[in-house]
Tab-separated table of C-alpha atoms in Angstrom:
chain	number	residue	atom	x	y	z
A	286	MET	CA	34.148	64.675	-43.430
A	287	THR	CA	35.310	62.993	-40.184
A	288	PHE	CA	34.851	59.520	-39.291
A	289	ILE	CA	32.257	60.528	-36.625
A	290	GLU	CA	30.226	62.410	-39.064
A	291	GLU	CA	30.241	59.378	-41.482
A	292	LYS	CA	28.940	57.321	-38.730
A	293	ASP	CA	26.230	59.714	-37.722
A	294	ILE	CA	24.992	59.650	-41.398
A	295	LYS	CA	25.066	55.879	-41.569
A	296	THR	CA	23.255	55.716	-38.081
A	297	ASP	CA	20.593	58.049	-39.327
A	298	LYS	CA	19.949	56.135	-42.479
A	299	GLN	CA	19.706	52.914	-40.433
A	300	THR	CA	17.174	54.551	-37.984
A	301	ALA	CA	14.990	55.960	-40.792
A	302	MET	CA	14.993	52.417	-42.655
A	303	GLN	CA	14.059	50.685	-39.340
A	304	GLU	CA	11.361	53.136	-38.487
A	305	GLN	CA	9.775	52.850	-41.948
A	306	LYS	CA	9.949	49.040	-41.852
A	307	LEU	CA	8.611	48.843	-38.272
A	308	GLN	CA	5.605	50.952	-39.110
A	309	GLU	CA	4.918	48.782	-42.035
A	310	LEU	CA	5.174	45.592	-39.655
A	311	LEU	CA	2.824	47.128	-37.370
A	312	VAL	CA	0.141	47.651	-39.913
A	313	TYR	CA	0.808	44.176	-41.374
A	314	LEU	CA	0.406	42.503	-37.856
A	315	SER	CA	-2.918	44.487	-37.240
A	316	LYS	CA	-4.333	43.153	-40.452
A	317	ASN	CA	-2.918	39.701	-40.472
A	318	SER	CA	-2.006	38.379	-36.996
A	319	PRO	CA	-4.666	37.095	-34.742
A	320	PHE	CA	-2.384	37.149	-31.847
A	321	TYR	CA	-1.047	40.787	-32.198
A	322	ARG	CA	-4.392	41.861	-33.181
A	323	GLU	CA	-5.578	40.748	-29.841
A	324	LEU	CA	-2.695	42.216	-28.013
A	325	PHE	CA	-3.122	45.691	-29.603
A	326	ALA	CA	-6.806	45.800	-28.699
A	327	LYS	CA	-6.303	44.393	-25.162
A	328	HIS	CA	-3.574	47.059	-24.318
A	329	HIS	CA	-5.153	49.861	-26.260
A	330	ILE	CA	-2.221	50.194	-28.482
A	331	ASP	CA	-2.513	52.942	-31.203
A	332	ILE	CA	0.020	51.735	-33.809
A	333	SER	CA	-0.157	54.848	-35.723
A	334	ALA	CA	1.629	56.473	-32.420
A	335	VAL	CA	4.565	54.060	-32.639
A	336	LYS	CA	6.844	55.822	-34.972
A	337	THR	CA	10.286	55.231	-33.622
A	338	VAL	CA	12.320	52.235	-32.205
A	339	THR	CA	12.141	54.028	-28.903
A	340	ASP	CA	8.290	54.024	-29.044
A	341	LEU	CA	8.509	50.161	-29.216
A	342	ALA	CA	8.673	50.392	-25.328
A	343	SER	CA	4.925	51.119	-25.206
A	344	ILE	CA	4.116	47.643	-26.609
A	345	PRO	CA	4.110	44.546	-24.285
A	346	THR	CA	6.857	42.068	-24.945
A	347	THR	CA	6.042	38.656	-26.440
A	348	THR	CA	7.294	35.418	-24.696
A	349	LYS	CA	8.204	31.662	-25.577
A	350	ASP	CA	5.152	30.667	-23.729
A	351	ASP	CA	3.019	32.922	-25.781
A	352	LEU	CA	4.522	31.381	-29.015
A	353	GLN	CA	4.196	27.707	-27.599
A	354	GLN	CA	0.544	28.064	-26.348
A	355	ARG	CA	-0.790	30.036	-29.323
A	356	ASN	CA	1.468	29.045	-32.182
A	357	ASN	CA	-1.161	29.178	-34.910
A	358	ASP	CA	-2.168	32.483	-34.072
A	359	PHE	CA	1.175	33.986	-35.090
A	360	LEU	CA	0.509	32.717	-38.738
A	361	CYS	CA	-0.176	35.723	-40.939
A	362	VAL	CA	-0.614	34.053	-44.300
A	363	PRO	CA	-2.993	31.286	-45.611
A	364	ALA	CA	-1.512	27.760	-45.443
A	365	GLU	CA	-1.237	27.616	-49.359
A	366	ASP	CA	1.388	30.508	-49.097
A	367	VAL	CA	3.528	28.292	-46.641
A	368	ILE	CA	6.556	26.837	-48.429
A	369	GLU	CA	8.548	25.494	-45.507
A	370	TYR	CA	7.631	24.302	-42.002
A	371	THR	CA	10.577	24.551	-39.528
A	372	SER	CA	10.533	24.042	-35.818
A	373	THR	CA	12.554	25.012	-32.643
A	374	SER	CA	14.656	22.444	-31.067
A	375	GLY	CA	12.473	22.473	-27.844
A	376	THR	CA	15.355	23.113	-25.519
A	377	LEU	CA	13.025	25.112	-23.183
A	378	GLY	CA	9.716	23.220	-23.753
A	379	SER	CA	7.745	21.946	-26.453
A	380	PRO	CA	9.083	22.643	-29.926
A	381	VAL	CA	7.451	25.768	-31.892
A	382	THR	CA	6.589	25.546	-35.499
A	383	ILE	CA	7.788	28.503	-37.664
A	384	ALA	CA	6.075	28.749	-41.060
A	385	LEU	CA	7.930	30.479	-43.940
A	386	THR	CA	6.723	31.780	-47.383
A	387	GLU	CA	8.895	31.982	-50.356
A	388	ASN	CA	9.864	35.568	-49.622
A	389	ASP	CA	10.882	34.445	-46.062
A	390	LEU	CA	13.195	31.772	-47.596
A	391	GLN	CA	14.694	34.506	-49.973
A	392	ARG	CA	15.189	36.633	-46.757
A	393	LEU	CA	16.840	33.866	-44.981
A	394	ALA	CA	19.171	33.278	-47.784
A	395	TYR	CA	20.104	37.003	-47.810
A	396	ASN	CA	20.706	36.838	-44.021
A	397	GLU	CA	23.147	33.739	-44.319
A	398	TYR	CA	24.785	35.331	-47.468
A	399	SER	CA	25.451	38.585	-45.335
A	400	SER	CA	26.560	36.392	-42.390
A	401	PHE	CA	28.962	34.152	-44.383
A	402	SER	CA	30.341	37.301	-46.055
A	403	CYS	CA	30.877	38.819	-42.786
A	404	ALA	CA	32.910	35.871	-41.803
A	405	ASP	CA	35.348	36.339	-44.556
A	406	GLY	CA	33.542	33.997	-46.948
A	407	SER	CA	33.562	34.267	-50.859
A	408	LYS	CA	32.788	32.290	-53.888
A	409	ASP	CA	36.083	30.787	-53.853
A	410	ASP	CA	35.287	28.770	-50.682
A	411	THR	CA	33.811	25.243	-50.402
A	412	TYR	CA	32.096	24.649	-47.041
A	413	GLN	CA	31.426	21.229	-45.582
A	414	LEU	CA	28.300	21.165	-43.579
A	415	MET	CA	28.660	18.933	-40.639
A	416	LEU	CA	25.088	19.407	-39.481
A	417	THR	CA	21.733	18.147	-40.179
A	418	LEU	CA	19.637	19.462	-43.005
A	419	ASP	CA	16.486	17.451	-42.243
A	420	ARG	CA	14.189	17.290	-39.148
A	421	GLN	CA	12.713	20.761	-39.712
A	422	PHE	CA	16.027	22.529	-38.752
A	423	MET	CA	15.973	25.941	-39.905
A	424	ALA	CA	19.614	26.601	-39.618
A	425	GLY	CA	20.669	23.728	-41.877
A	426	ILE	CA	18.610	25.111	-44.923
A	427	ALA	CA	19.568	28.803	-43.988
A	428	TYR	CA	23.304	27.864	-44.325
A	429	TYR	CA	22.596	25.969	-47.495
A	430	LEU	CA	20.719	28.878	-49.127
A	431	GLY	CA	23.115	31.590	-47.973
A	432	ILE	CA	26.206	29.544	-49.312
A	433	ARG	CA	24.277	29.107	-52.602
A	434	LYS	CA	23.661	32.897	-52.775
A	435	LEU	CA	27.398	33.417	-52.114
A	436	GLY	CA	28.437	31.272	-54.932
A	437	ALA	CA	30.537	29.113	-52.872
A	438	GLY	CA	30.678	25.205	-52.970
A	439	ILE	CA	28.718	23.024	-50.638
A	440	ILE	CA	29.384	19.575	-49.268
A	441	ARG	CA	26.193	18.333	-47.421
A	442	LEU	CA	27.670	15.573	-45.224
A	443	GLY	CA	25.528	15.975	-42.108
A	444	PRO	CA	26.537	15.557	-38.450
A	445	GLY	CA	28.839	12.867	-36.873
A	446	VAL	CA	31.084	10.172	-38.174
A	447	PRO	CA	34.628	11.657	-38.006
A	448	SER	CA	36.129	9.128	-40.284
A	449	LEU	CA	33.627	10.098	-43.146
A	450	GLN	CA	34.211	13.753	-42.447
A	451	TRP	CA	38.077	13.422	-42.811
A	452	GLU	CA	37.677	11.102	-45.847
A	453	THR	CA	35.491	13.745	-47.582
A	454	ILE	CA	37.995	16.485	-46.550
A	455	LYS	CA	40.854	14.684	-48.157
A	456	ARG	CA	38.728	13.764	-51.364
A	457	LEU	CA	36.915	17.132	-51.885
A	458	LYS	CA	39.185	19.542	-50.165
A	459	PRO	CA	36.957	22.096	-48.683
A	460	THR	CA	38.171	25.305	-47.369
A	461	ALA	CA	35.737	25.896	-44.480
A	462	ILE	CA	33.633	23.728	-42.209
A	463	VAL	CA	30.319	24.474	-40.498
A	464	ALA	CA	30.159	22.591	-37.207
A	465	VAL	CA	29.427	22.442	-33.550
A	466	PRO	CA	32.743	23.204	-31.767
A	467	SER	CA	32.567	20.220	-29.341
A	468	PHE	CA	32.341	18.022	-32.684
A	469	ILE	CA	35.339	19.828	-33.912
A	470	LEU	CA	37.272	18.485	-30.885
A	471	LYS	CA	36.180	15.010	-31.955
A	472	LEU	CA	37.481	15.645	-35.416
A	473	ILE	CA	40.870	16.649	-33.876
A	474	GLN	CA	40.968	13.742	-31.652
A	475	TYR	CA	40.264	11.278	-34.589
A	476	ALA	CA	43.019	12.932	-36.400
A	477	LYS	CA	45.536	12.401	-33.801
A	478	ASP	CA	44.443	8.706	-33.317
A	479	THR	CA	44.620	7.919	-37.013
A	480	GLY	CA	47.955	10.036	-37.982
A	481	ILE	CA	46.187	12.812	-39.870
A	482	ASP	CA	48.182	16.092	-39.956
A	483	ILE	CA	45.308	18.393	-39.694
A	484	ASN	CA	47.314	21.441	-40.509
A	485	GLU	CA	48.258	20.099	-43.819
A	486	THR	CA	44.661	19.739	-45.009
A	487	SER	CA	42.629	22.230	-47.133
A	488	VAL	CA	40.435	23.478	-44.240
A	489	LYS	CA	41.455	26.898	-42.986
A	490	LYS	CA	38.330	28.350	-41.115
A	491	ALA	CA	35.288	26.951	-39.198
A	492	ILE	CA	31.888	28.648	-38.665
A	493	CYS	CA	31.088	27.556	-35.113
A	494	ILE	CA	27.394	27.040	-34.327
A	495	GLY	CA	25.421	26.103	-31.422
A	496	GLU	CA	28.143	26.605	-28.652
A	497	ASN	CA	30.180	29.466	-27.384
A	498	ILE	CA	33.709	29.556	-28.463
A	499	ARG	CA	34.400	32.937	-26.654
A	500	ASN	CA	34.149	34.587	-23.332
A	501	THR	CA	32.049	37.786	-22.932
A	502	ASP	CA	35.365	39.832	-23.353
A	503	PHE	CA	35.716	38.160	-26.658
A	504	SER	CA	38.757	36.005	-25.649
A	505	LEU	CA	38.553	32.295	-26.687
A	506	ASN	CA	37.042	30.298	-24.038
A	507	ILE	CA	38.418	26.782	-23.269
A	508	LEU	CA	36.536	25.150	-26.139
A	509	GLY	CA	37.956	27.746	-28.411
A	510	LYS	CA	41.537	27.459	-27.210
A	511	LYS	CA	41.553	23.701	-27.344
A	512	ILE	CA	40.441	23.858	-31.097
A	513	THR	CA	43.102	26.553	-32.130
A	514	GLU	CA	45.915	25.125	-30.125
A	515	ALA	CA	45.545	21.801	-32.057
A	516	TRP	CA	44.299	23.162	-35.464
A	517	ASP	CA	45.759	26.274	-37.131
A	518	ILE	CA	42.248	27.408	-38.309
A	519	LYS	CA	40.344	30.494	-38.064
A	520	LEU	CA	37.088	30.380	-35.809
A	521	TYR	CA	34.139	32.536	-36.423
A	522	SER	CA	31.135	32.445	-33.957
A	523	THR	CA	27.612	32.863	-35.049
A	524	TYR	CA	24.370	33.294	-32.875
A	525	ALA	CA	20.814	32.882	-34.132
A	526	SER	CA	17.434	31.370	-33.295
A	527	THR	CA	14.570	29.736	-35.438
A	528	GLU	CA	12.241	32.515	-34.155
A	529	MET	CA	14.187	35.407	-35.233
A	530	GLN	CA	15.093	34.039	-38.687
A	531	THR	CA	18.288	36.095	-38.494
A	532	ALA	CA	22.082	35.619	-37.398
A	533	PHE	CA	24.572	37.603	-35.603
A	534	THR	CA	27.876	36.478	-37.014
A	535	GLU	CA	31.441	37.427	-36.249
A	536	CYS	CA	33.847	39.118	-38.669
A	537	GLY	CA	37.535	38.388	-38.847
A	538	GLU	CA	38.201	40.573	-35.855
A	539	GLY	CA	36.263	38.221	-33.487
A	540	LYS	CA	34.664	40.849	-31.408
A	541	GLY	CA	31.232	39.802	-31.308
A	542	GLY	CA	28.293	38.965	-33.561
A	543	HIS	CA	27.436	41.797	-36.036
A	544	TYR	CA	23.775	43.147	-36.054
A	545	GLN	CA	21.874	43.133	-39.410
A	546	PRO	CA	19.601	46.207	-38.753
A	547	GLU	CA	17.735	45.680	-42.161
A	548	LEU	CA	16.578	42.212	-40.862
A	549	VAL	CA	15.661	42.764	-37.122
A	550	ILE	CA	15.455	45.266	-34.545
A	551	VAL	CA	17.198	44.226	-31.349
A	552	GLU	CA	16.779	45.256	-27.731
A	553	LEU	CA	18.558	43.972	-24.702
A	554	LEU	CA	16.138	44.259	-21.776
A	555	ASP	CA	16.544	44.001	-18.012
A	556	GLU	CA	13.967	42.550	-15.503
A	557	ASN	CA	11.743	45.588	-15.990
A	558	ASN	CA	11.888	45.438	-19.644
A	559	GLN	CA	14.218	48.418	-19.867
A	560	GLN	CA	16.981	48.697	-22.394
A	561	VAL	CA	20.324	48.018	-20.698
A	562	ALA	CA	23.605	50.106	-21.355
A	563	PRO	CA	26.386	48.817	-23.517
A	564	GLY	CA	28.517	46.109	-21.583
A	565	THR	CA	25.701	45.111	-19.330
A	566	PRO	CA	23.731	41.756	-19.427
A	567	GLY	CA	20.315	41.963	-21.028
A	568	GLU	CA	17.765	39.626	-22.555
A	569	VAL	CA	17.883	39.455	-26.389
A	570	THR	CA	14.513	40.822	-27.686
A	571	ILE	CA	13.889	41.024	-31.305
A	572	THR	CA	11.469	42.439	-33.663
A	573	THR	CA	11.615	40.829	-37.119
A	574	LEU	CA	11.678	42.994	-40.385
A	575	GLY	CA	10.435	41.761	-43.615
A	576	VAL	CA	9.000	38.450	-42.345
A	577	GLU	CA	5.693	37.228	-43.948
A	578	GLY	CA	4.781	34.030	-42.364
A	579	MET	CA	5.261	34.627	-38.701
A	580	PRO	CA	6.685	38.017	-37.800
A	581	LEU	CA	7.503	38.825	-34.226
A	582	LEU	CA	7.262	42.007	-32.267
A	583	ARG	CA	9.355	42.409	-29.202
A	584	TYR	CA	9.774	38.756	-28.801
A	585	LYS	CA	12.026	37.786	-25.818
A	586	THR	CA	14.367	35.002	-26.806
A	587	GLY	CA	15.490	34.140	-23.297
A	588	ASP	CA	19.170	34.431	-24.218
A	589	MET	CA	21.376	36.638	-22.036
A	590	CYS	CA	23.905	38.734	-23.787
A	591	MET	CA	25.724	42.028	-23.654
A	592	TYR	CA	26.097	44.524	-26.557
A	593	PHE	CA	28.900	46.771	-27.767
A	594	ASP	CA	28.200	49.866	-29.893
A	595	GLU	CA	31.691	51.348	-30.640
A	596	PRO	CA	32.672	50.821	-34.376
A	597	CYS	CA	34.222	47.500	-35.166
A	598	ALA	CA	37.969	47.572	-36.611
A	599	CYS	CA	36.420	45.964	-39.715
A	600	GLY	CA	34.459	49.202	-40.489
A	601	ARG	CA	31.079	48.185	-39.555
A	602	THR	CA	29.328	50.539	-37.176
A	603	SER	CA	26.225	48.649	-36.076
A	604	LEU	CA	26.178	47.180	-32.685
A	605	ARG	CA	27.621	43.652	-31.821
A	606	LEU	CA	26.513	41.115	-29.560
A	607	SER	CA	28.576	39.003	-27.124
A	608	SER	CA	28.426	35.363	-26.819
A	609	ILE	CA	25.430	34.112	-24.937
A	610	MET	CA	25.946	34.174	-21.321
A	611	GLY	CA	23.213	31.746	-20.605
A	612	ARG	CA	19.467	31.336	-20.949
A	613	LYS	CA	17.331	33.060	-18.393
A	614	LYS	CA	15.291	30.088	-17.506
A	615	GLN	CA	18.228	28.021	-17.191
A	616	MET	CA	19.828	30.023	-14.477
A	617	ILE	CA	20.903	27.799	-11.607
A	618	LYS	CA	20.972	29.040	-8.041
A	619	PHE	CA	23.238	26.414	-6.223
A	620	LYS	CA	24.128	26.633	-2.737
A	621	GLY	CA	24.073	30.454	-2.946
A	622	THR	CA	26.100	30.609	-6.328
A	623	THR	CA	24.395	31.651	-9.568
A	624	LEU	CA	25.468	29.447	-12.483
A	625	TYR	CA	24.604	29.473	-16.319
A	626	PRO	CA	25.206	26.140	-18.225
A	627	PRO	CA	27.680	27.695	-20.749
A	628	ALA	CA	29.969	28.658	-17.714
A	629	LEU	CA	29.822	25.071	-16.498
A	630	PHE	CA	30.443	23.677	-20.041
A	631	ASP	CA	33.634	25.926	-20.068
A	632	LEU	CA	34.906	24.380	-16.749
A	633	LEU	CA	34.166	20.759	-17.726
A	634	ASN	CA	35.701	21.092	-21.188
A	635	GLU	CA	38.895	22.305	-19.544
A	636	ARG	CA	39.819	19.074	-17.851
A	637	GLU	CA	41.541	16.273	-19.907
A	638	GLU	CA	40.071	13.918	-17.172
A	639	ILE	CA	36.708	14.655	-18.393
A	640	LEU	CA	35.884	13.105	-21.754
A	641	ASP	CA	32.128	13.930	-22.105
A	642	PHE	CA	29.469	15.174	-19.679
A	643	VAL	CA	25.819	15.952	-19.277
A	644	ILE	CA	24.404	18.336	-16.477
A	645	GLU	CA	21.152	17.597	-14.800
A	646	VAL	CA	19.361	20.094	-12.517
A	647	SER	CA	16.433	19.168	-10.285
A	648	SER	CA	14.676	20.493	-7.288
A	649	ASN	CA	15.163	18.926	-3.914
A	650	GLU	CA	12.346	18.361	-1.286
A	651	ILE	CA	12.254	22.091	-0.192
A	652	GLY	CA	12.469	23.617	-3.811
A	653	LEU	CA	16.118	24.343	-4.059
A	654	ASP	CA	18.387	23.505	-7.134
A	655	GLN	CA	20.443	20.363	-7.155
A	656	VAL	CA	23.121	19.711	-9.708
A	657	LEU	CA	24.279	16.266	-10.953
A	658	ILE	CA	26.885	15.952	-13.501
A	659	TYR	CA	27.226	12.791	-15.412
A	660	ILE	CA	30.777	12.319	-16.402
A	661	VAL	CA	32.689	10.095	-18.877
A	662	PRO	CA	36.224	9.864	-17.008
A	663	SER	CA	39.447	9.262	-18.826
A	664	GLU	CA	40.074	6.600	-16.318
A	665	ILE	CA	38.261	4.875	-13.503
A	666	SER	CA	40.487	5.435	-10.498
A	667	GLU	CA	40.459	7.212	-6.999
A	668	GLU	CA	43.143	9.628	-8.359
A	669	CYS	CA	41.083	10.703	-11.316
A	670	ASP	CA	38.013	11.069	-9.196
A	671	HIS	CA	39.964	13.123	-6.690
A	672	ARG	CA	41.284	15.491	-9.392
A	673	ILE	CA	37.794	16.140	-10.877
A	674	ARG	CA	36.331	16.684	-7.545
A	675	ALA	CA	39.003	18.959	-6.385
A	676	TYR	CA	38.859	20.979	-9.505
A	677	LEU	CA	35.028	21.586	-9.530
A	678	GLN	CA	35.262	22.499	-5.756
A	679	ALA	CA	38.066	25.114	-6.385
A	680	ARG	CA	36.285	26.604	-9.552
A	681	LEU	CA	32.822	26.630	-8.458
A	682	ARG	CA	33.385	27.092	-4.586
A	683	VAL	CA	30.503	24.295	-4.186
A	684	SER	CA	30.541	20.684	-4.782
A	685	PRO	CA	27.902	19.223	-7.322
A	686	HIS	CA	26.933	15.575	-7.305
A	687	ILE	CA	28.977	13.474	-9.703
A	688	LYS	CA	28.076	10.216	-11.285
A	689	TYR	CA	30.501	8.453	-13.713
A	690	VAL	CA	29.110	6.789	-16.574
A	691	THR	CA	30.300	5.110	-19.908
A	692	ALA	CA	30.627	6.713	-23.346
A	693	GLU	CA	27.715	4.741	-24.606
A	694	ALA	CA	25.477	5.994	-21.751
A	695	ILE	CA	26.280	9.513	-22.230
A	696	GLN	CA	25.515	9.179	-26.115
A	697	LYS	CA	22.110	7.834	-25.293
A	698	MET	CA	21.610	10.782	-22.885
A	699	GLN	CA	22.654	13.336	-25.404
A	700	PHE	CA	20.889	12.052	-28.468
A	701	SER	CA	17.354	11.022	-28.277
A	702	GLU	CA	15.580	9.902	-31.416
A	703	ALA	CA	14.030	13.357	-32.035
A	704	SER	CA	17.215	15.325	-31.056
A	705	ARG	CA	19.079	17.397	-33.827
A	706	LYS	CA	22.033	18.256	-31.541
A	707	ALA	CA	23.843	16.963	-28.483
A	708	ILE	CA	21.726	17.571	-25.342
A	709	LYS	CA	24.172	18.577	-22.606
A	710	PHE	CA	21.932	20.245	-20.074
A	711	VAL	CA	18.676	18.627	-18.770
A	712	ASP	CA	16.363	20.698	-16.708
A	713	LYS	CA	14.163	18.592	-14.238
A	714	ARG	CA	13.224	21.275	-11.958
A	715	ASN	CA	9.527	21.711	-11.049
């Protein structure tokens, strides 16, 4: 049997499995979801006619606004069946509550078990979790449950405090860390400042969350390069959202986040809600499979990615997602140039003169986008200012406004009392 034939058999089985789960989901939503029951009636959707993934196109998409405005109408179980209440971070508006049942928590554990296994994890590993496990943060509890299912060791240390992170690494000798990439840079800087030889420590790999470490061609971006040039560790990128309750995680090949077709149906849609071709940017749109509490149907995440469907060198044949190119609502049109925050983050991370930053976008008096970048400079001097401004002009072809601030001021901007992660993009547009 040829590889092509083997792939076709796997694909056929995957398609049949998804179609069965999709039909079960539609029946479940029509019985239990006030929101989707109303949507089916309003648009005269005959769910019995939706038999294939392709047939999904006949159903209208669900948006973040729907979920924010009618949050409770998505709940499909009585309150006594809810085991865990989580919430989104509220990056693009007010936070959304996602309720989980016991089965949903087990599904979440399986999702992260599969993700950590994909990222070359095993029961022989010990993971130091440099992230919050409170404040209704789904990812924190998901990582914890997945690592437990994997049988690996867990060190729940929480975010921040480089000195404590390093003291714990020396004492407990984890093999892997789970952290935001920009915080890994702070760990590296602390190690340099205090004489720690990071390449002699037990840590050999990092699961990178919340920020891109790769360009869309899978090469390491500036952030990824800065980490690996200083620290000989393997980086694995992962992409997920609270709403989808599913992750796309890289394998050792580092060629995109692997799809878990038993947990979610993914579409990448253009402006007309049509599926895009491989290698073409589209909005990640998901249909959850096997979720009881708050399942979603054709939910548009707002994240722009590309997908690739050729088999991976690791042997997996399901599609892979690129890193996030940006969020649709965060797209900036500045002096004729289209920008996404992740691209700006890459540019700002590249310069040694820029120690930290926050990007603020607002509308001017005629409704056009204005960009103000708050920067913590390496030094206060005309020479440093000239290098930063010349660099941004050369790379962006336009000149954003710049305001220099202290490290203390930027810390207050990035971390409000309610925030679970550093806020580096502030959208004040009308």
